[in-house]
PDB file of C-alpha atoms in Angstrom:
ATOM      1  CA  ASP Z1008      19.388  -3.491   7.821  1.00  0.00           C
ATOM      2  CA  GLY Z1009      18.073  -2.505   4.495  1.00  0.00           C
ATOM      3  CA  GLY Z1010      14.776  -0.615   4.226  1.00  0.00           C
ATOM      4  CA  ILE Z1011      12.911   2.566   3.393  1.00  0.00           C
ATOM      5  CA  THR Z1012      13.289   5.405   5.601  1.00  0.00           C
ATOM      6  CA  GLN Z1013      10.436   8.513   5.906  1.00  0.00           C
ATOM      7  CA  SER Z1014      10.987  11.655   7.558  1.00  0.00           C
ATOM      8  CA  PRO Z1015       9.593  13.432   9.444  1.00  0.00           C
ATOM      9  CA  LYS Z1016       7.239  11.044  11.319  1.00  0.00           C
ATOM     10  CA  TYR Z1017       4.813  13.947  11.795  1.00  0.00           C
ATOM     11  CA  LEU Z1018       4.587  17.141   9.937  1.00  0.00           C
ATOM     12  CA  PHE Z1019       2.292  20.300  10.394  1.00  0.00           C
ATOM     13  CA  ARG Z1020       1.670  22.479   7.366  1.00  0.00           C
ATOM     14  CA  LYS Z1021       0.644  26.354   7.594  1.00  0.00           C
ATOM     15  CA  GLU Z1022      -1.520  27.881   4.970  1.00  0.00           C
ATOM     16  CA  GLY Z1023       0.219  28.655   1.864  1.00  0.00           C
ATOM     17  CA  GLN Z1024       3.088  26.807   2.803  1.00  0.00           C
ATOM     18  CA  ASN Z1025       4.987  23.890   0.775  1.00  0.00           C
ATOM     19  CA  VAL Z1026       6.387  21.107   2.740  1.00  0.00           C
ATOM     20  CA  THR Z1027       8.903  18.221   1.712  1.00  0.00           C
ATOM     21  CA  LEU Z1028       8.607  14.854   2.733  1.00  0.00           C
ATOM     22  CA  SER Z1029      11.783  12.547   2.626  1.00  0.00           C
ATOM     23  CA  CYS Z1030      12.072   9.163   1.423  1.00  0.00           C
ATOM     24  CA  GLU Z1031      15.251   7.211   1.170  1.00  0.00           C
ATOM     25  CA  GLN Z1032      16.017   3.388   0.495  1.00  0.00           C
ATOM     26  CA  ASN Z1033      18.955   1.331   0.631  1.00  0.00           C
ATOM     27  CA  LEU Z1034      17.368  -1.607  -1.128  1.00  0.00           C
ATOM     28  CA  ASN Z1035      18.780  -0.987  -4.437  1.00  0.00           C
ATOM     29  CA  HIS Z1036      15.258  -1.091  -5.980  1.00  0.00           C
ATOM     30  CA  ASP Z1037      14.803   0.778  -9.099  1.00  0.00           C
ATOM     31  CA  ALA Z1038      11.362   1.957  -8.505  1.00  0.00           C
ATOM     32  CA  MET Z1039       9.834   4.103  -5.768  1.00  0.00           C
ATOM     33  CA  TYR Z1040       6.012   5.263  -5.159  1.00  0.00           C
ATOM     34  CA  TRP Z1041       4.090   7.924  -3.287  1.00  0.00           C
ATOM     35  CA  TYR Z1042       0.692   6.994  -1.950  1.00  0.00           C
ATOM     36  CA  ARG Z1043      -1.510   8.877   0.254  1.00  0.00           C
ATOM     37  CA  GLN Z1044      -3.990   7.287   2.859  1.00  0.00           C
ATOM     38  CA  ASP Z1045      -6.825   8.864   4.306  1.00  0.00           C
ATOM     39  CA  PRO Z1046      -8.731   7.409   7.156  1.00  0.00           C
ATOM     40  CA  GLY Z1047     -10.668   4.327   6.779  1.00  0.00           C
ATOM     41  CA  GLN Z1048      -9.700   4.302   2.872  1.00  0.00           C
ATOM     42  CA  GLY Z1049      -7.468   2.537   0.589  1.00  0.00           C
ATOM     43  CA  LEU Z1050      -4.009   3.651  -0.538  1.00  0.00           C
ATOM     44  CA  ARG Z1051      -4.015   6.186  -3.603  1.00  0.00           C
ATOM     45  CA  LEU Z1052      -1.087   6.598  -5.736  1.00  0.00           C
ATOM     46  CA  ILE Z1053       0.385   9.980  -6.121  1.00  0.00           C
ATOM     47  CA  TYR Z1054       3.625   9.665  -8.127  1.00  0.00           C
ATOM     48  CA  TYR Z1055       5.948   6.963  -9.146  1.00  0.00           C
ATOM     49  CA  SER Z1056       9.423   6.702 -10.568  1.00  0.00           C
ATOM     50  CA  GLN Z1057      10.834   3.632 -12.368  1.00  0.00           C
ATOM     51  CA  ILE Z1058      14.285   4.857 -13.130  1.00  0.00           C
ATOM     52  CA  VAL Z1059      16.390   7.981 -12.049  1.00  0.00           C
ATOM     53  CA  ASN Z1060      15.540  11.412 -13.372  1.00  0.00           C
ATOM     54  CA  ASP Z1061      11.995   9.987 -14.562  1.00  0.00           C
ATOM     55  CA  PHE Z1062       8.668   9.876 -12.761  1.00  0.00           C
ATOM     56  CA  GLN Z1063       4.869   9.760 -13.616  1.00  0.00           C
ATOM     57  CA  LYS Z1064       1.894  11.126 -12.145  1.00  0.00           C
ATOM     58  CA  GLY Z1065      -0.522   8.653 -10.489  1.00  0.00           C
ATOM     59  CA  ASP Z1066      -4.314   9.110  -9.838  1.00  0.00           C
ATOM     60  CA  ILE Z1067      -4.072  12.224  -7.433  1.00  0.00           C
ATOM     61  CA  ALA Z1068      -1.018  14.297  -8.534  1.00  0.00           C
ATOM     62  CA  GLU Z1069      -2.431  17.763  -8.497  1.00  0.00           C
ATOM     63  CA  GLY Z1070      -0.857  19.887  -5.652  1.00  0.00           C
ATOM     64  CA  TYR Z1071       2.273  17.518  -5.426  1.00  0.00           C
ATOM     65  CA  SER Z1072       5.514  17.450  -6.968  1.00  0.00           C
ATOM     66  CA  VAL Z1073       8.509  14.932  -6.796  1.00  0.00           C
ATOM     67  CA  SER Z1074      12.069  14.630  -8.029  1.00  0.00           C
ATOM     68  CA  ARG Z1075      14.235  11.624  -8.541  1.00  0.00           C
ATOM     69  CA  GLU Z1076      17.857  12.741  -8.747  1.00  0.00           C
ATOM     70  CA  LYS Z1077      19.448   9.808  -7.012  1.00  0.00           C
ATOM     71  CA  LYS Z1078      18.366   6.207  -7.211  1.00  0.00           C
ATOM     72  CA  GLU Z1079      18.281   6.259  -3.157  1.00  0.00           C
ATOM     73  CA  SER Z1080      15.762   9.154  -2.943  1.00  0.00           C
ATOM     74  CA  PHE Z1081      12.439  10.135  -3.665  1.00  0.00           C
ATOM     75  CA  PRO Z1082      11.421  13.357  -2.011  1.00  0.00           C
ATOM     76  CA  LEU Z1083       7.614  14.662  -2.336  1.00  0.00           C
ATOM     77  CA  THR Z1084       6.510  18.151  -1.997  1.00  0.00           C
ATOM     78  CA  VAL Z1085       3.097  18.955  -0.835  1.00  0.00           C
ATOM     79  CA  THR Z1086       2.428  22.606  -2.348  1.00  0.00           C
ATOM     80  CA  SER Z1087       0.038  25.117  -1.411  1.00  0.00           C
ATOM     81  CA  ALA Z1088      -2.147  23.989  -4.167  1.00  0.00           C
ATOM     82  CA  GLN Z1089      -2.973  21.070  -2.539  1.00  0.00           C
ATOM     83  CA  LYS Z1090      -6.138  22.165  -0.263  1.00  0.00           C
ATOM     84  CA  ASN Z1091      -6.759  19.050   1.622  1.00  0.00           C
ATOM     85  CA  PRO Z1092      -3.207  17.878   2.609  1.00  0.00           C
ATOM     86  CA  THR Z1093      -3.920  16.138   5.965  1.00  0.00           C
ATOM     87  CA  ALA Z1094      -3.285  12.546   5.449  1.00  0.00           C
ATOM     88  CA  PHE Z1095      -1.032   9.518   5.949  1.00  0.00           C
ATOM     89  CA  TYR Z1096       1.822   9.729   3.298  1.00  0.00           C
ATOM     90  CA  LEU Z1097       3.507   6.451   2.443  1.00  0.00           C
ATOM     91  CA  CYS Z1098       6.652   5.856   0.386  1.00  0.00           C
ATOM     92  CA  ALA Z1099       7.234   2.178  -1.114  1.00  0.00           C
ATOM     93  CA  SER Z1100       9.833   0.786  -3.354  1.00  0.00           C
ATOM     94  CA  SER Z1101      10.280  -2.318  -5.598  1.00  0.00           C
ATOM     95  CA  ILE Z1102      12.814  -4.145  -7.650  1.00  0.00           C
ATOM     96  CA  ARG Z1103      11.217  -2.967 -10.798  1.00  0.00           C
ATOM     97  CA  GLY Z1104       8.112  -1.098 -11.455  1.00  0.00           C
ATOM     98  CA  PRO Z1105       5.556  -0.500 -11.414  1.00  0.00           C
ATOM     99  CA  SER Z1106       2.805  -3.564 -11.258  1.00  0.00           C
ATOM    100  CA  GLU Z1107       4.553  -6.747 -10.943  1.00  0.00           C
ATOM    101  CA  GLN Z1108       6.624  -6.819  -7.901  1.00  0.00           C
ATOM    102  CA  PRO Z1109       5.533  -6.407  -4.462  1.00  0.00           C
ATOM    103  CA  GLN Z1110       6.225  -2.884  -2.855  1.00  0.00           C
ATOM    104  CA  HIS Z1111       7.796  -2.656   0.341  1.00  0.00           C
ATOM    105  CA  PHE Z1112       6.856   0.283   2.468  1.00  0.00           C
ATOM    106  CA  GLY Z1113       8.358   2.883   4.641  1.00  0.00           C
ATOM    107  CA  ASP Z1114       6.618   3.646   8.121  1.00  0.00           C
ATOM    108  CA  GLY Z1115       4.964   6.896   7.050  1.00  0.00           C
ATOM    109  CA  THR Z1116       4.633  10.603   7.457  1.00  0.00           C
ATOM    110  CA  ARG Z1117       1.459  12.075   9.073  1.00  0.00           C
ATOM    111  CA  LEU Z1118       0.691  15.479   7.651  1.00  0.00           C
ATOM    112  CA  SER Z1119      -1.717  17.855   9.349  1.00  0.00           C
ATOM    113  CA  ILE Z1120      -2.730  21.405   8.914  1.00  0.00           C
ATOM    114  CA  LEU Z1121      -2.165  23.818  11.483  1.00  0.00           C
TER     115      LEU Z1121
ATOM    116  CA  ARG C 335     -17.272  -0.745 -10.536  1.00  0.00           C
ATOM    117  CA  LYS C 336     -13.793  -0.499  -8.299  1.00  0.00           C
ATOM    118  CA  GLU C 337     -11.036  -2.105  -9.584  1.00  0.00           C
ATOM    119  CA  VAL C 338     -10.486  -4.135  -6.283  1.00  0.00           C
ATOM    120  CA  GLU C 339     -13.317  -4.708  -4.121  1.00  0.00           C
ATOM    121  CA  GLN C 340     -13.014  -6.093  -0.570  1.00  0.00           C
ATOM    122  CA  ASP C 341     -15.795  -6.473   2.097  1.00  0.00           C
ATOM    123  CA  PRO C 342     -14.825  -4.107   4.561  1.00  0.00           C
ATOM    124  CA  GLY C 343     -15.979  -5.969   7.661  1.00  0.00           C
ATOM    125  CA  PRO C 344     -15.201  -5.467  10.382  1.00  0.00           C
ATOM    126  CA  PHE C 345     -14.726  -9.347  11.103  1.00  0.00           C
ATOM    127  CA  ASN C 346     -14.612 -10.365  14.829  1.00  0.00           C
ATOM    128  CA  VAL C 347     -13.855 -14.051  15.311  1.00  0.00           C
ATOM    129  CA  PRO C 348     -12.807 -15.952  18.568  1.00  0.00           C
ATOM    130  CA  GLU C 349      -9.155 -16.993  18.952  1.00  0.00           C
ATOM    131  CA  GLY C 350      -8.456 -20.147  17.324  1.00  0.00           C
ATOM    132  CA  ALA C 351     -11.277 -19.804  14.527  1.00  0.00           C
ATOM    133  CA  THR C 352     -10.883 -19.946  10.670  1.00  0.00           C
ATOM    134  CA  VAL C 353     -11.540 -16.712   9.037  1.00  0.00           C
ATOM    135  CA  ALA C 354     -11.459 -16.494   5.185  1.00  0.00           C
ATOM    136  CA  PHE C 355     -11.395 -13.281   2.928  1.00  0.00           C
ATOM    137  CA  ASN C 356     -12.509 -12.679  -0.773  1.00  0.00           C
ATOM    138  CA  CYS C 357     -11.334 -10.011  -3.027  1.00  0.00           C
ATOM    139  CA  THR C 358     -12.632  -9.437  -6.482  1.00  0.00           C
ATOM    140  CA  TYR C 359     -11.068  -7.364  -9.253  1.00  0.00           C
ATOM    141  CA  SER C 360     -12.055  -6.122 -12.501  1.00  0.00           C
ATOM    142  CA  ASN C 361      -9.153  -6.197 -14.819  1.00  0.00           C
ATOM    143  CA  SER C 362      -8.794  -9.648 -16.336  1.00  0.00           C
ATOM    144  CA  ALA C 363      -5.196  -8.935 -17.696  1.00  0.00           C
ATOM    145  CA  SER C 364      -3.805  -8.614 -14.296  1.00  0.00           C
ATOM    146  CA  GLN C 365      -0.536 -10.691 -13.746  1.00  0.00           C
ATOM    147  CA  SER C 366       0.314 -10.261  -9.953  1.00  0.00           C
ATOM    148  CA  PHE C 367      -1.633 -10.485  -6.830  1.00  0.00           C
ATOM    149  CA  PHE C 368      -0.650 -10.056  -3.091  1.00  0.00           C
ATOM    150  CA  TRP C 369      -2.027  -9.834   0.296  1.00  0.00           C
ATOM    151  CA  TYR C 370      -0.725  -7.147   2.748  1.00  0.00           C
ATOM    152  CA  ARG C 371      -1.178  -6.542   6.126  1.00  0.00           C
ATOM    153  CA  GLN C 372      -1.756  -2.934   7.751  1.00  0.00           C
ATOM    154  CA  ASP C 373      -1.691  -2.472  11.564  1.00  0.00           C
ATOM    155  CA  CYS C 374      -3.416   0.335  12.996  1.00  0.00           C
ATOM    156  CA  ARG C 375      -1.572   3.770  12.081  1.00  0.00           C
ATOM    157  CA  LYS C 376       1.254   1.547  10.677  1.00  0.00           C
ATOM    158  CA  GLU C 377       2.438   0.962   7.190  1.00  0.00           C
ATOM    159  CA  PRO C 378       1.172  -2.206   5.120  1.00  0.00           C
ATOM    160  CA  LYS C 379       3.539  -5.047   5.128  1.00  0.00           C
ATOM    161  CA  LEU C 380       3.444  -7.876   2.480  1.00  0.00           C
ATOM    162  CA  LEU C 381       1.909 -11.169   3.978  1.00  0.00           C
ATOM    163  CA  MET C 382       2.259 -13.146   0.895  1.00  0.00           C
ATOM    164  CA  SER C 383       2.119 -13.248  -2.959  1.00  0.00           C
ATOM    165  CA  VAL C 384      -0.449 -15.072  -4.668  1.00  0.00           C
ATOM    166  CA  TYR C 385       0.215 -17.543  -7.239  1.00  0.00           C
ATOM    167  CA  SER C 386      -1.973 -19.314 -10.174  1.00  0.00           C
ATOM    168  CA  SER C 387      -1.433 -22.765  -8.170  1.00  0.00           C
ATOM    169  CA  GLY C 388      -2.334 -21.014  -4.752  1.00  0.00           C
ATOM    170  CA  ASN C 389       0.243 -21.028  -1.882  1.00  0.00           C
ATOM    171  CA  GLU C 390       0.486 -21.396   1.727  1.00  0.00           C
ATOM    172  CA  ASP C 391       2.841 -20.107   4.185  1.00  0.00           C
ATOM    173  CA  GLY C 392       2.146 -21.690   7.867  1.00  0.00           C
ATOM    174  CA  ARG C 393      -1.601 -20.586   8.887  1.00  0.00           C
ATOM    175  CA  PHE C 394      -2.200 -18.683   5.790  1.00  0.00           C
ATOM    176  CA  THR C 395      -3.558 -19.778   2.511  1.00  0.00           C
ATOM    177  CA  ALA C 396      -3.889 -17.535  -0.479  1.00  0.00           C
ATOM    178  CA  GLN C 397      -5.822 -18.709  -3.622  1.00  0.00           C
ATOM    179  CA  LEU C 398      -6.415 -17.204  -7.099  1.00  0.00           C
ATOM    180  CA  ASN C 399      -9.471 -17.778  -9.386  1.00  0.00           C
ATOM    181  CA  ARG C 400      -8.502 -16.312 -12.566  1.00  0.00           C
ATOM    182  CA  ALA C 401     -12.068 -17.395 -14.312  1.00  0.00           C
ATOM    183  CA  SER C 402     -14.057 -15.650 -11.657  1.00  0.00           C
ATOM    184  CA  GLN C 403     -11.291 -12.723 -11.017  1.00  0.00           C
ATOM    185  CA  TYR C 404     -11.111 -13.101  -7.364  1.00  0.00           C
ATOM    186  CA  ILE C 405      -8.557 -14.019  -4.803  1.00  0.00           C
ATOM    187  CA  SER C 406      -8.749 -15.415  -1.354  1.00  0.00           C
ATOM    188  CA  LEU C 407      -6.931 -15.521   1.660  1.00  0.00           C
ATOM    189  CA  LEU C 408      -7.666 -18.200   4.474  1.00  0.00           C
ATOM    190  CA  ILE C 409      -6.321 -17.945   8.353  1.00  0.00           C
ATOM    191  CA  ARG C 410      -6.677 -20.861  10.149  1.00  0.00           C
ATOM    192  CA  ASP C 411      -6.034 -21.133  13.898  1.00  0.00           C
ATOM    193  CA  SER C 412      -6.304 -17.549  14.420  1.00  0.00           C
ATOM    194  CA  LYS C 413      -4.239 -15.671  17.051  1.00  0.00           C
ATOM    195  CA  LEU C 414      -4.954 -12.564  18.685  1.00  0.00           C
ATOM    196  CA  SER C 415      -1.864 -11.144  16.708  1.00  0.00           C
ATOM    197  CA  ASP C 416      -3.770 -11.608  13.515  1.00  0.00           C
ATOM    198  CA  SER C 417      -5.797  -8.553  14.348  1.00  0.00           C
ATOM    199  CA  ALA C 418      -5.172  -6.053  11.637  1.00  0.00           C
ATOM    200  CA  THR C 419      -6.532  -4.796   8.384  1.00  0.00           C
ATOM    201  CA  TYR C 420      -5.959  -6.983   5.248  1.00  0.00           C
ATOM    202  CA  LEU C 421      -5.342  -5.410   2.148  1.00  0.00           C
ATOM    203  CA  CYS C 422      -5.994  -7.258  -1.389  1.00  0.00           C
ATOM    204  CA  VAL C 423      -3.409  -5.752  -3.902  1.00  0.00           C
ATOM    205  CA  VAL C 424      -3.819  -6.369  -7.701  1.00  0.00           C
ATOM    206  CA  GLY C 425      -1.434  -5.640 -10.382  1.00  0.00           C
ATOM    207  CA  GLY C 426      -2.947  -2.969 -12.948  1.00  0.00           C
ATOM    208  CA  ALA C 427      -1.818  -1.880 -16.057  1.00  0.00           C
ATOM    209  CA  GLN C 428       0.596   0.766 -14.797  1.00  0.00           C
ATOM    210  CA  LYS C 429       0.250   0.236 -11.104  1.00  0.00           C
ATOM    211  CA  LEU C 430      -0.669  -1.958  -8.229  1.00  0.00           C
ATOM    212  CA  VAL C 431      -4.323  -1.357  -7.112  1.00  0.00           C
ATOM    213  CA  PHE C 432      -4.875  -1.573  -3.568  1.00  0.00           C
ATOM    214  CA  GLY C 433      -8.329  -2.364  -1.973  1.00  0.00           C
ATOM    215  CA  GLN C 434      -9.780  -0.698   0.901  1.00  0.00           C
ATOM    216  CA  GLY C 435      -9.031  -3.338   3.266  1.00  0.00           C
ATOM    217  CA  THR C 436     -10.774  -5.993   5.353  1.00  0.00           C
ATOM    218  CA  ARG C 437     -10.560  -5.333   9.141  1.00  0.00           C
ATOM    219  CA  LEU C 438     -10.391  -8.145  11.422  1.00  0.00           C
ATOM    220  CA  THR C 439     -10.441  -8.541  15.254  1.00  0.00           C
ATOM    221  CA  ILE C 440      -9.449 -11.518  16.912  1.00  0.00           C
ATOM    222  CA  ASN C 441     -11.237 -12.148  20.334  1.00  0.00           C
ATOM    223  CA  PRO C 442      -9.848 -13.869  23.487  1.00  0.00           C
TER     224      PRO C 442
END
């Protein structure tokens, strides 16, 4: 079955630690995205990538980093510079980006501070 | 003004009722429109795209009013399984913009 796989489902971060969230898709989509969702709030765009080896900052990129070395993979690193990382992180992909096609989501990673 | 605005609800309606949501957007140049559904603690899932002529999928009808810059979602004969948060999504300049969502609870 084609889809988007995020791992881990739950992640705990210690102070000063960087953590990496995995996102893999086998839909052959060109564009991939990372969003953050806080309780009772909408999705906010962190980073997106329309093509391999290229990515753009979204609305809240500070404290995060990404890479896009393969079409299928778009990992997100939450760095120690992100002071309030507790949130639900969602990875998405679309056939093309960034605003004309519907996006399909993975089932998310919940990140908490230890 | 927010780029995409929705009434957050919650809407509580009895099973079998018809319920309607509206969503307004600020960017008159927007070209793509969608409704997503999000269950509690789950990822958003595409419910339907919204086309200029309006479109229907079973009990769900979506309409677009470009002049007034709003889109709507109508759910007929609501089921208990329709309980969820409904997200209005509009294509912006370089991204999709997600509304905060409208929470719907269908009561037996």
